[in-house]
Amino acid sequence: MVAYGSGRGGTIQAAVQPSDCGGETLAVDAVRRLAARLAQLDDAPAEERHDNRWLRASLRLRLAELRDTGLGDPAAAADTLATALHELGPLPAIAEPLFALYARSARFGAARVLCREAARSATHPGLRARWQRRLGDVCAADGDDAAAV
């Protein structure tokens, strides 16, 4: 469905819903293409993989977003981000959305490991404290009040 309305200044704006243009089909196609490109990059020789690690991380971030929001598959999204985390370490751009996926999916064990790793590698005291607080929150949510302190 396409709805027309008057925006600011009297201009016409169209609101198109994803279902109007096969949104899920578009997401499936985008996931397929991104996964194929990542497979090519992942299969490159070691030196090339090292040189393109940031590109691969960027593609994994986008792929995870599509798997989560476009396909409704947070487990696949978390697995995608976990691969980037394994390769680059707990950079905030990777660790933050991964933590959100773990928390939303009640994957407390994985969230604990992530929080510990991110706190251990944080160079800024405020960031370290934020990960330690999250670790306590995860422990409490998992019913482990003694570890939450």
JSON list of C-alpha atoms in Angstrom, two decimals:
[
{"chain": "A", "resi": 1, "resn": "MET", "atom": "CA", "xyz": [0.00, 0.00, 0.00]},
{"chain": "A", "resi": 2, "resn": "VAL", "atom": "CA", "xyz": [1.26, 3.46, -0.85]},
{"chain": "A", "resi": 3, "resn": "ALA", "atom": "CA", "xyz": [-0.18, 6.31, 1.18]},
{"chain": "A", "resi": 4, "resn": "TYR", "atom": "CA", "xyz": [0.19, 9.94, 0.23]},
{"chain": "A", "resi": 5, "resn": "GLY", "atom": "CA", "xyz": [0.06, 12.78, 2.64]},
{"chain": "A", "resi": 6, "resn": "SER", "atom": "CA", "xyz": [1.11, 16.34, 2.96]},
{"chain": "A", "resi": 7, "resn": "GLY", "atom": "CA", "xyz": [4.47, 16.85, 4.60]},
{"chain": "A", "resi": 8, "resn": "ARG", "atom": "CA", "xyz": [6.09, 20.06, 5.78]},
{"chain": "A", "resi": 9, "resn": "GLY", "atom": "CA", "xyz": [5.79, 22.84, 3.29]},
{"chain": "A", "resi": 10, "resn": "GLY", "atom": "CA", "xyz": [2.96, 21.10, 1.48]},
{"chain": "A", "resi": 11, "resn": "THR", "atom": "CA", "xyz": [5.16, 18.57, -0.30]},
{"chain": "A", "resi": 12, "resn": "ILE", "atom": "CA", "xyz": [3.81, 15.15, -1.11]},
{"chain": "A", "resi": 13, "resn": "GLN", "atom": "CA", "xyz": [5.45, 12.21, 0.68]},
{"chain": "A", "resi": 14, "resn": "ALA", "atom": "CA", "xyz": [4.95, 8.54, 0.01]},
{"chain": "A", "resi": 15, "resn": "ALA", "atom": "CA", "xyz": [5.10, 5.96, 2.78]},
{"chain": "A", "resi": 16, "resn": "VAL", "atom": "CA", "xyz": [5.89, 2.51, 1.43]},
{"chain": "A", "resi": 17, "resn": "GLN", "atom": "CA", "xyz": [5.75, -0.46, 3.74]},
{"chain": "A", "resi": 18, "resn": "PRO", "atom": "CA", "xyz": [8.31, -3.27, 3.27]},
{"chain": "A", "resi": 19, "resn": "SER", "atom": "CA", "xyz": [5.49, -5.70, 2.59]},
{"chain": "A", "resi": 20, "resn": "ASP", "atom": "CA", "xyz": [4.40, -3.51, -0.33]},
{"chain": "A", "resi": 21, "resn": "CYS", "atom": "CA", "xyz": [7.54, -4.31, -2.28]},
{"chain": "A", "resi": 22, "resn": "GLY", "atom": "CA", "xyz": [8.33, -7.80, -1.01]},
{"chain": "A", "resi": 23, "resn": "GLY", "atom": "CA", "xyz": [10.43, -6.63, 1.96]},
{"chain": "A", "resi": 24, "resn": "GLU", "atom": "CA", "xyz": [11.17, -10.13, 3.18]},
{"chain": "A", "resi": 25, "resn": "THR", "atom": "CA", "xyz": [12.15, -11.18, -0.33]},
{"chain": "A", "resi": 26, "resn": "LEU", "atom": "CA", "xyz": [14.47, -8.17, -0.53]},
{"chain": "A", "resi": 27, "resn": "ALA", "atom": "CA", "xyz": [16.02, -9.08, 2.82]},
{"chain": "A", "resi": 28, "resn": "VAL", "atom": "CA", "xyz": [16.52, -12.70, 1.77]},
{"chain": "A", "resi": 29, "resn": "ASP", "atom": "CA", "xyz": [18.18, -11.57, -1.44]},
{"chain": "A", "resi": 30, "resn": "ALA", "atom": "CA", "xyz": [20.41, -9.08, 0.39]},
{"chain": "A", "resi": 31, "resn": "VAL", "atom": "CA", "xyz": [21.41, -11.72, 2.95]},
{"chain": "A", "resi": 32, "resn": "ARG", "atom": "CA", "xyz": [22.21, -14.17, 0.16]},
{"chain": "A", "resi": 33, "resn": "ARG", "atom": "CA", "xyz": [24.36, -11.63, -1.68]},
{"chain": "A", "resi": 34, "resn": "LEU", "atom": "CA", "xyz": [26.20, -10.46, 1.44]},
{"chain": "A", "resi": 35, "resn": "ALA", "atom": "CA", "xyz": [26.85, -14.03, 2.58]},
{"chain": "A", "resi": 36, "resn": "ALA", "atom": "CA", "xyz": [28.22, -14.92, -0.85]},
{"chain": "A", "resi": 37, "resn": "ARG", "atom": "CA", "xyz": [30.53, -11.89, -0.85]},
{"chain": "A", "resi": 38, "resn": "LEU", "atom": "CA", "xyz": [31.73, -12.72, 2.66]},
{"chain": "A", "resi": 39, "resn": "ALA", "atom": "CA", "xyz": [32.42, -16.30, 1.63]},
{"chain": "A", "resi": 40, "resn": "GLN", "atom": "CA", "xyz": [34.62, -15.01, -1.20]},
{"chain": "A", "resi": 41, "resn": "LEU", "atom": "CA", "xyz": [36.51, -12.70, 1.17]},
{"chain": "A", "resi": 42, "resn": "ASP", "atom": "CA", "xyz": [36.81, -15.40, 3.83]},
{"chain": "A", "resi": 43, "resn": "ASP", "atom": "CA", "xyz": [38.25, -17.85, 1.30]},
{"chain": "A", "resi": 44, "resn": "ALA", "atom": "CA", "xyz": [41.01, -15.44, 0.24]},
{"chain": "A", "resi": 45, "resn": "PRO", "atom": "CA", "xyz": [44.65, -16.14, 1.12]},
{"chain": "A", "resi": 46, "resn": "ALA", "atom": "CA", "xyz": [45.69, -15.24, 4.69]},
{"chain": "A", "resi": 47, "resn": "GLU", "atom": "CA", "xyz": [47.41, -11.99, 3.71]},
{"chain": "A", "resi": 48, "resn": "GLU", "atom": "CA", "xyz": [44.34, -10.78, 1.83]},
{"chain": "A", "resi": 49, "resn": "ARG", "atom": "CA", "xyz": [42.07, -11.80, 4.73]},
{"chain": "A", "resi": 50, "resn": "HIS", "atom": "CA", "xyz": [44.23, -9.71, 7.05]},
{"chain": "A", "resi": 51, "resn": "ASP", "atom": "CA", "xyz": [44.08, -6.74, 4.69]},
{"chain": "A", "resi": 52, "resn": "ASN", "atom": "CA", "xyz": [40.30, -6.92, 4.27]},
{"chain": "A", "resi": 53, "resn": "ARG", "atom": "CA", "xyz": [39.34, -7.75, 7.87]},
{"chain": "A", "resi": 54, "resn": "TRP", "atom": "CA", "xyz": [37.66, -4.35, 8.36]},
{"chain": "A", "resi": 55, "resn": "LEU", "atom": "CA", "xyz": [35.61, -4.76, 5.20]},
{"chain": "A", "resi": 56, "resn": "ARG", "atom": "CA", "xyz": [34.55, -8.22, 6.32]},
{"chain": "A", "resi": 57, "resn": "ALA", "atom": "CA", "xyz": [33.59, -6.90, 9.76]},
{"chain": "A", "resi": 58, "resn": "SER", "atom": "CA", "xyz": [31.53, -4.15, 8.15]},
{"chain": "A", "resi": 59, "resn": "LEU", "atom": "CA", "xyz": [29.76, -6.66, 5.93]},
{"chain": "A", "resi": 60, "resn": "ARG", "atom": "CA", "xyz": [29.11, -8.90, 8.93]},
{"chain": "A", "resi": 61, "resn": "LEU", "atom": "CA", "xyz": [27.56, -6.00, 10.84]},
{"chain": "A", "resi": 62, "resn": "ARG", "atom": "CA", "xyz": [25.18, -5.32, 7.96]},
{"chain": "A", "resi": 63, "resn": "LEU", "atom": "CA", "xyz": [24.47, -9.02, 7.47]},
{"chain": "A", "resi": 64, "resn": "ALA", "atom": "CA", "xyz": [23.67, -9.42, 11.18]},
{"chain": "A", "resi": 65, "resn": "GLU", "atom": "CA", "xyz": [21.30, -6.46, 11.05]},
{"chain": "A", "resi": 66, "resn": "LEU", "atom": "CA", "xyz": [19.49, -7.94, 8.06]},
{"chain": "A", "resi": 67, "resn": "ARG", "atom": "CA", "xyz": [19.28, -11.37, 9.65]},
{"chain": "A", "resi": 68, "resn": "ASP", "atom": "CA", "xyz": [17.87, -9.89, 12.84]},
{"chain": "A", "resi": 69, "resn": "THR", "atom": "CA", "xyz": [15.50, -7.19, 11.62]},
{"chain": "A", "resi": 70, "resn": "GLY", "atom": "CA", "xyz": [14.85, -8.29, 8.04]},
{"chain": "A", "resi": 71, "resn": "LEU", "atom": "CA", "xyz": [14.49, -12.02, 8.59]},
{"chain": "A", "resi": 72, "resn": "GLY", "atom": "CA", "xyz": [13.68, -12.15, 12.30]},
{"chain": "A", "resi": 73, "resn": "ASP", "atom": "CA", "xyz": [16.57, -14.51, 13.04]},
{"chain": "A", "resi": 74, "resn": "PRO", "atom": "CA", "xyz": [18.48, -13.10, 16.04]},
{"chain": "A", "resi": 75, "resn": "ALA", "atom": "CA", "xyz": [20.40, -16.37, 16.56]},
{"chain": "A", "resi": 76, "resn": "ALA", "atom": "CA", "xyz": [21.90, -16.18, 13.06]},
{"chain": "A", "resi": 77, "resn": "ALA", "atom": "CA", "xyz": [22.61, -12.49, 13.60]},
{"chain": "A", "resi": 78, "resn": "ALA", "atom": "CA", "xyz": [24.45, -13.26, 16.85]},
{"chain": "A", "resi": 79, "resn": "ASP", "atom": "CA", "xyz": [26.49, -15.99, 15.18]},
{"chain": "A", "resi": 80, "resn": "THR", "atom": "CA", "xyz": [27.47, -13.56, 12.43]},
{"chain": "A", "resi": 81, "resn": "LEU", "atom": "CA", "xyz": [28.64, -10.95, 14.94]},
{"chain": "A", "resi": 82, "resn": "ALA", "atom": "CA", "xyz": [30.41, -13.58, 17.04]},
{"chain": "A", "resi": 83, "resn": "THR", "atom": "CA", "xyz": [32.55, -14.37, 14.01]},
{"chain": "A", "resi": 84, "resn": "ALA", "atom": "CA", "xyz": [33.54, -10.70, 13.67]},
{"chain": "A", "resi": 85, "resn": "LEU", "atom": "CA", "xyz": [34.21, -10.53, 17.41]},
{"chain": "A", "resi": 86, "resn": "HIS", "atom": "CA", "xyz": [36.46, -13.58, 17.21]},
{"chain": "A", "resi": 87, "resn": "GLU", "atom": "CA", "xyz": [38.43, -12.00, 14.39]},
{"chain": "A", "resi": 88, "resn": "LEU", "atom": "CA", "xyz": [38.75, -8.41, 15.66]},
{"chain": "A", "resi": 89, "resn": "GLY", "atom": "CA", "xyz": [38.12, -8.62, 19.39]},
{"chain": "A", "resi": 90, "resn": "PRO", "atom": "CA", "xyz": [35.45, -6.85, 21.42]},
{"chain": "A", "resi": 91, "resn": "LEU", "atom": "CA", "xyz": [35.34, -3.55, 19.57]},
{"chain": "A", "resi": 92, "resn": "PRO", "atom": "CA", "xyz": [32.30, -1.54, 20.69]},
{"chain": "A", "resi": 93, "resn": "ALA", "atom": "CA", "xyz": [30.85, -1.51, 17.16]},
{"chain": "A", "resi": 94, "resn": "ILE", "atom": "CA", "xyz": [30.68, -5.31, 17.29]},
{"chain": "A", "resi": 95, "resn": "ALA", "atom": "CA", "xyz": [30.30, -6.01, 21.01]},
{"chain": "A", "resi": 96, "resn": "GLU", "atom": "CA", "xyz": [27.39, -3.60, 21.60]},
{"chain": "A", "resi": 97, "resn": "PRO", "atom": "CA", "xyz": [24.95, -5.10, 19.07]},
{"chain": "A", "resi": 98, "resn": "LEU", "atom": "CA", "xyz": [26.11, -8.62, 19.96]},
{"chain": "A", "resi": 99, "resn": "PHE", "atom": "CA", "xyz": [25.39, -7.98, 23.62]},
{"chain": "A", "resi": 100, "resn": "ALA", "atom": "CA", "xyz": [21.94, -6.64, 22.72]},
{"chain": "A", "resi": 101, "resn": "LEU", "atom": "CA", "xyz": [21.19, -9.81, 20.75]},
{"chain": "A", "resi": 102, "resn": "TYR", "atom": "CA", "xyz": [22.42, -12.05, 23.57]},
{"chain": "A", "resi": 103, "resn": "ALA", "atom": "CA", "xyz": [20.40, -10.13, 26.16]},
{"chain": "A", "resi": 104, "resn": "ARG", "atom": "CA", "xyz": [17.24, -10.17, 24.02]},
{"chain": "A", "resi": 105, "resn": "SER", "atom": "CA", "xyz": [17.61, -13.90, 23.41]},
{"chain": "A", "resi": 106, "resn": "ALA", "atom": "CA", "xyz": [18.42, -14.70, 27.07]},
{"chain": "A", "resi": 107, "resn": "ARG", "atom": "CA", "xyz": [21.77, -16.21, 26.05]},
{"chain": "A", "resi": 108, "resn": "PHE", "atom": "CA", "xyz": [23.20, -15.45, 29.46]},
{"chain": "A", "resi": 109, "resn": "GLY", "atom": "CA", "xyz": [26.30, -17.64, 29.24]},
{"chain": "A", "resi": 110, "resn": "ALA", "atom": "CA", "xyz": [27.42, -16.04, 25.98]},
{"chain": "A", "resi": 111, "resn": "ALA", "atom": "CA", "xyz": [26.59, -12.59, 27.35]},
{"chain": "A", "resi": 112, "resn": "ARG", "atom": "CA", "xyz": [28.73, -13.24, 30.43]},
{"chain": "A", "resi": 113, "resn": "VAL", "atom": "CA", "xyz": [31.72, -14.28, 28.33]},
{"chain": "A", "resi": 114, "resn": "LEU", "atom": "CA", "xyz": [31.29, -11.23, 26.11]},
{"chain": "A", "resi": 115, "resn": "CYS", "atom": "CA", "xyz": [31.04, -8.84, 29.07]},
{"chain": "A", "resi": 116, "resn": "ARG", "atom": "CA", "xyz": [34.15, -10.28, 30.70]},
{"chain": "A", "resi": 117, "resn": "GLU", "atom": "CA", "xyz": [36.14, -10.12, 27.49]},
{"chain": "A", "resi": 118, "resn": "ALA", "atom": "CA", "xyz": [34.99, -6.58, 26.69]},
{"chain": "A", "resi": 119, "resn": "ALA", "atom": "CA", "xyz": [35.71, -5.35, 30.24]},
{"chain": "A", "resi": 120, "resn": "ARG", "atom": "CA", "xyz": [39.14, -6.98, 30.22]},
{"chain": "A", "resi": 121, "resn": "SER", "atom": "CA", "xyz": [40.11, -5.37, 26.90]},
{"chain": "A", "resi": 122, "resn": "ALA", "atom": "CA", "xyz": [38.56, -1.93, 27.53]},
{"chain": "A", "resi": 123, "resn": "THR", "atom": "CA", "xyz": [41.19, 0.79, 27.79]},
{"chain": "A", "resi": 124, "resn": "HIS", "atom": "CA", "xyz": [38.86, 3.51, 29.03]},
{"chain": "A", "resi": 125, "resn": "PRO", "atom": "CA", "xyz": [37.74, 3.16, 32.68]},
{"chain": "A", "resi": 126, "resn": "GLY", "atom": "CA", "xyz": [34.19, 4.26, 31.87]},
{"chain": "A", "resi": 127, "resn": "LEU", "atom": "CA", "xyz": [33.83, 1.64, 29.18]},
{"chain": "A", "resi": 128, "resn": "ARG", "atom": "CA", "xyz": [35.29, -1.02, 31.47]},
{"chain": "A", "resi": 129, "resn": "ALA", "atom": "CA", "xyz": [32.81, -0.04, 34.20]},
{"chain": "A", "resi": 130, "resn": "ARG", "atom": "CA", "xyz": [29.90, -0.20, 31.75]},
{"chain": "A", "resi": 131, "resn": "TRP", "atom": "CA", "xyz": [30.82, -3.78, 30.74]},
{"chain": "A", "resi": 132, "resn": "GLN", "atom": "CA", "xyz": [31.27, -4.80, 34.38]},
{"chain": "A", "resi": 133, "resn": "ARG", "atom": "CA", "xyz": [27.84, -3.34, 35.21]},
{"chain": "A", "resi": 134, "resn": "ARG", "atom": "CA", "xyz": [26.35, -5.25, 32.29]},
{"chain": "A", "resi": 135, "resn": "LEU", "atom": "CA", "xyz": [28.01, -8.40, 33.56]},
{"chain": "A", "resi": 136, "resn": "GLY", "atom": "CA", "xyz": [26.32, -7.87, 36.92]},
{"chain": "A", "resi": 137, "resn": "ASP", "atom": "CA", "xyz": [22.98, -7.25, 35.22]},
{"chain": "A", "resi": 138, "resn": "VAL", "atom": "CA", "xyz": [23.32, -10.45, 33.19]},
{"chain": "A", "resi": 139, "resn": "CYS", "atom": "CA", "xyz": [24.23, -12.47, 36.27]},
{"chain": "A", "resi": 140, "resn": "ALA", "atom": "CA", "xyz": [21.20, -11.06, 38.09]},
{"chain": "A", "resi": 141, "resn": "ALA", "atom": "CA", "xyz": [18.90, -11.78, 35.13]},
{"chain": "A", "resi": 142, "resn": "ASP", "atom": "CA", "xyz": [20.26, -15.34, 35.08]},
{"chain": "A", "resi": 143, "resn": "GLY", "atom": "CA", "xyz": [19.41, -15.74, 38.78]},
{"chain": "A", "resi": 144, "resn": "ASP", "atom": "CA", "xyz": [23.02, -15.69, 39.95]},
{"chain": "A", "resi": 145, "resn": "ASP", "atom": "CA", "xyz": [22.73, -12.99, 42.61]},
{"chain": "A", "resi": 146, "resn": "ALA", "atom": "CA", "xyz": [26.08, -13.85, 44.21]},
{"chain": "A", "resi": 147, "resn": "ALA", "atom": "CA", "xyz": [27.95, -13.20, 40.91]},
{"chain": "A", "resi": 148, "resn": "ALA", "atom": "CA", "xyz": [25.87, -10.09, 40.24]},
{"chain": "A", "resi": 149, "resn": "VAL", "atom": "CA", "xyz": [27.50, -8.19, 43.10]}
]
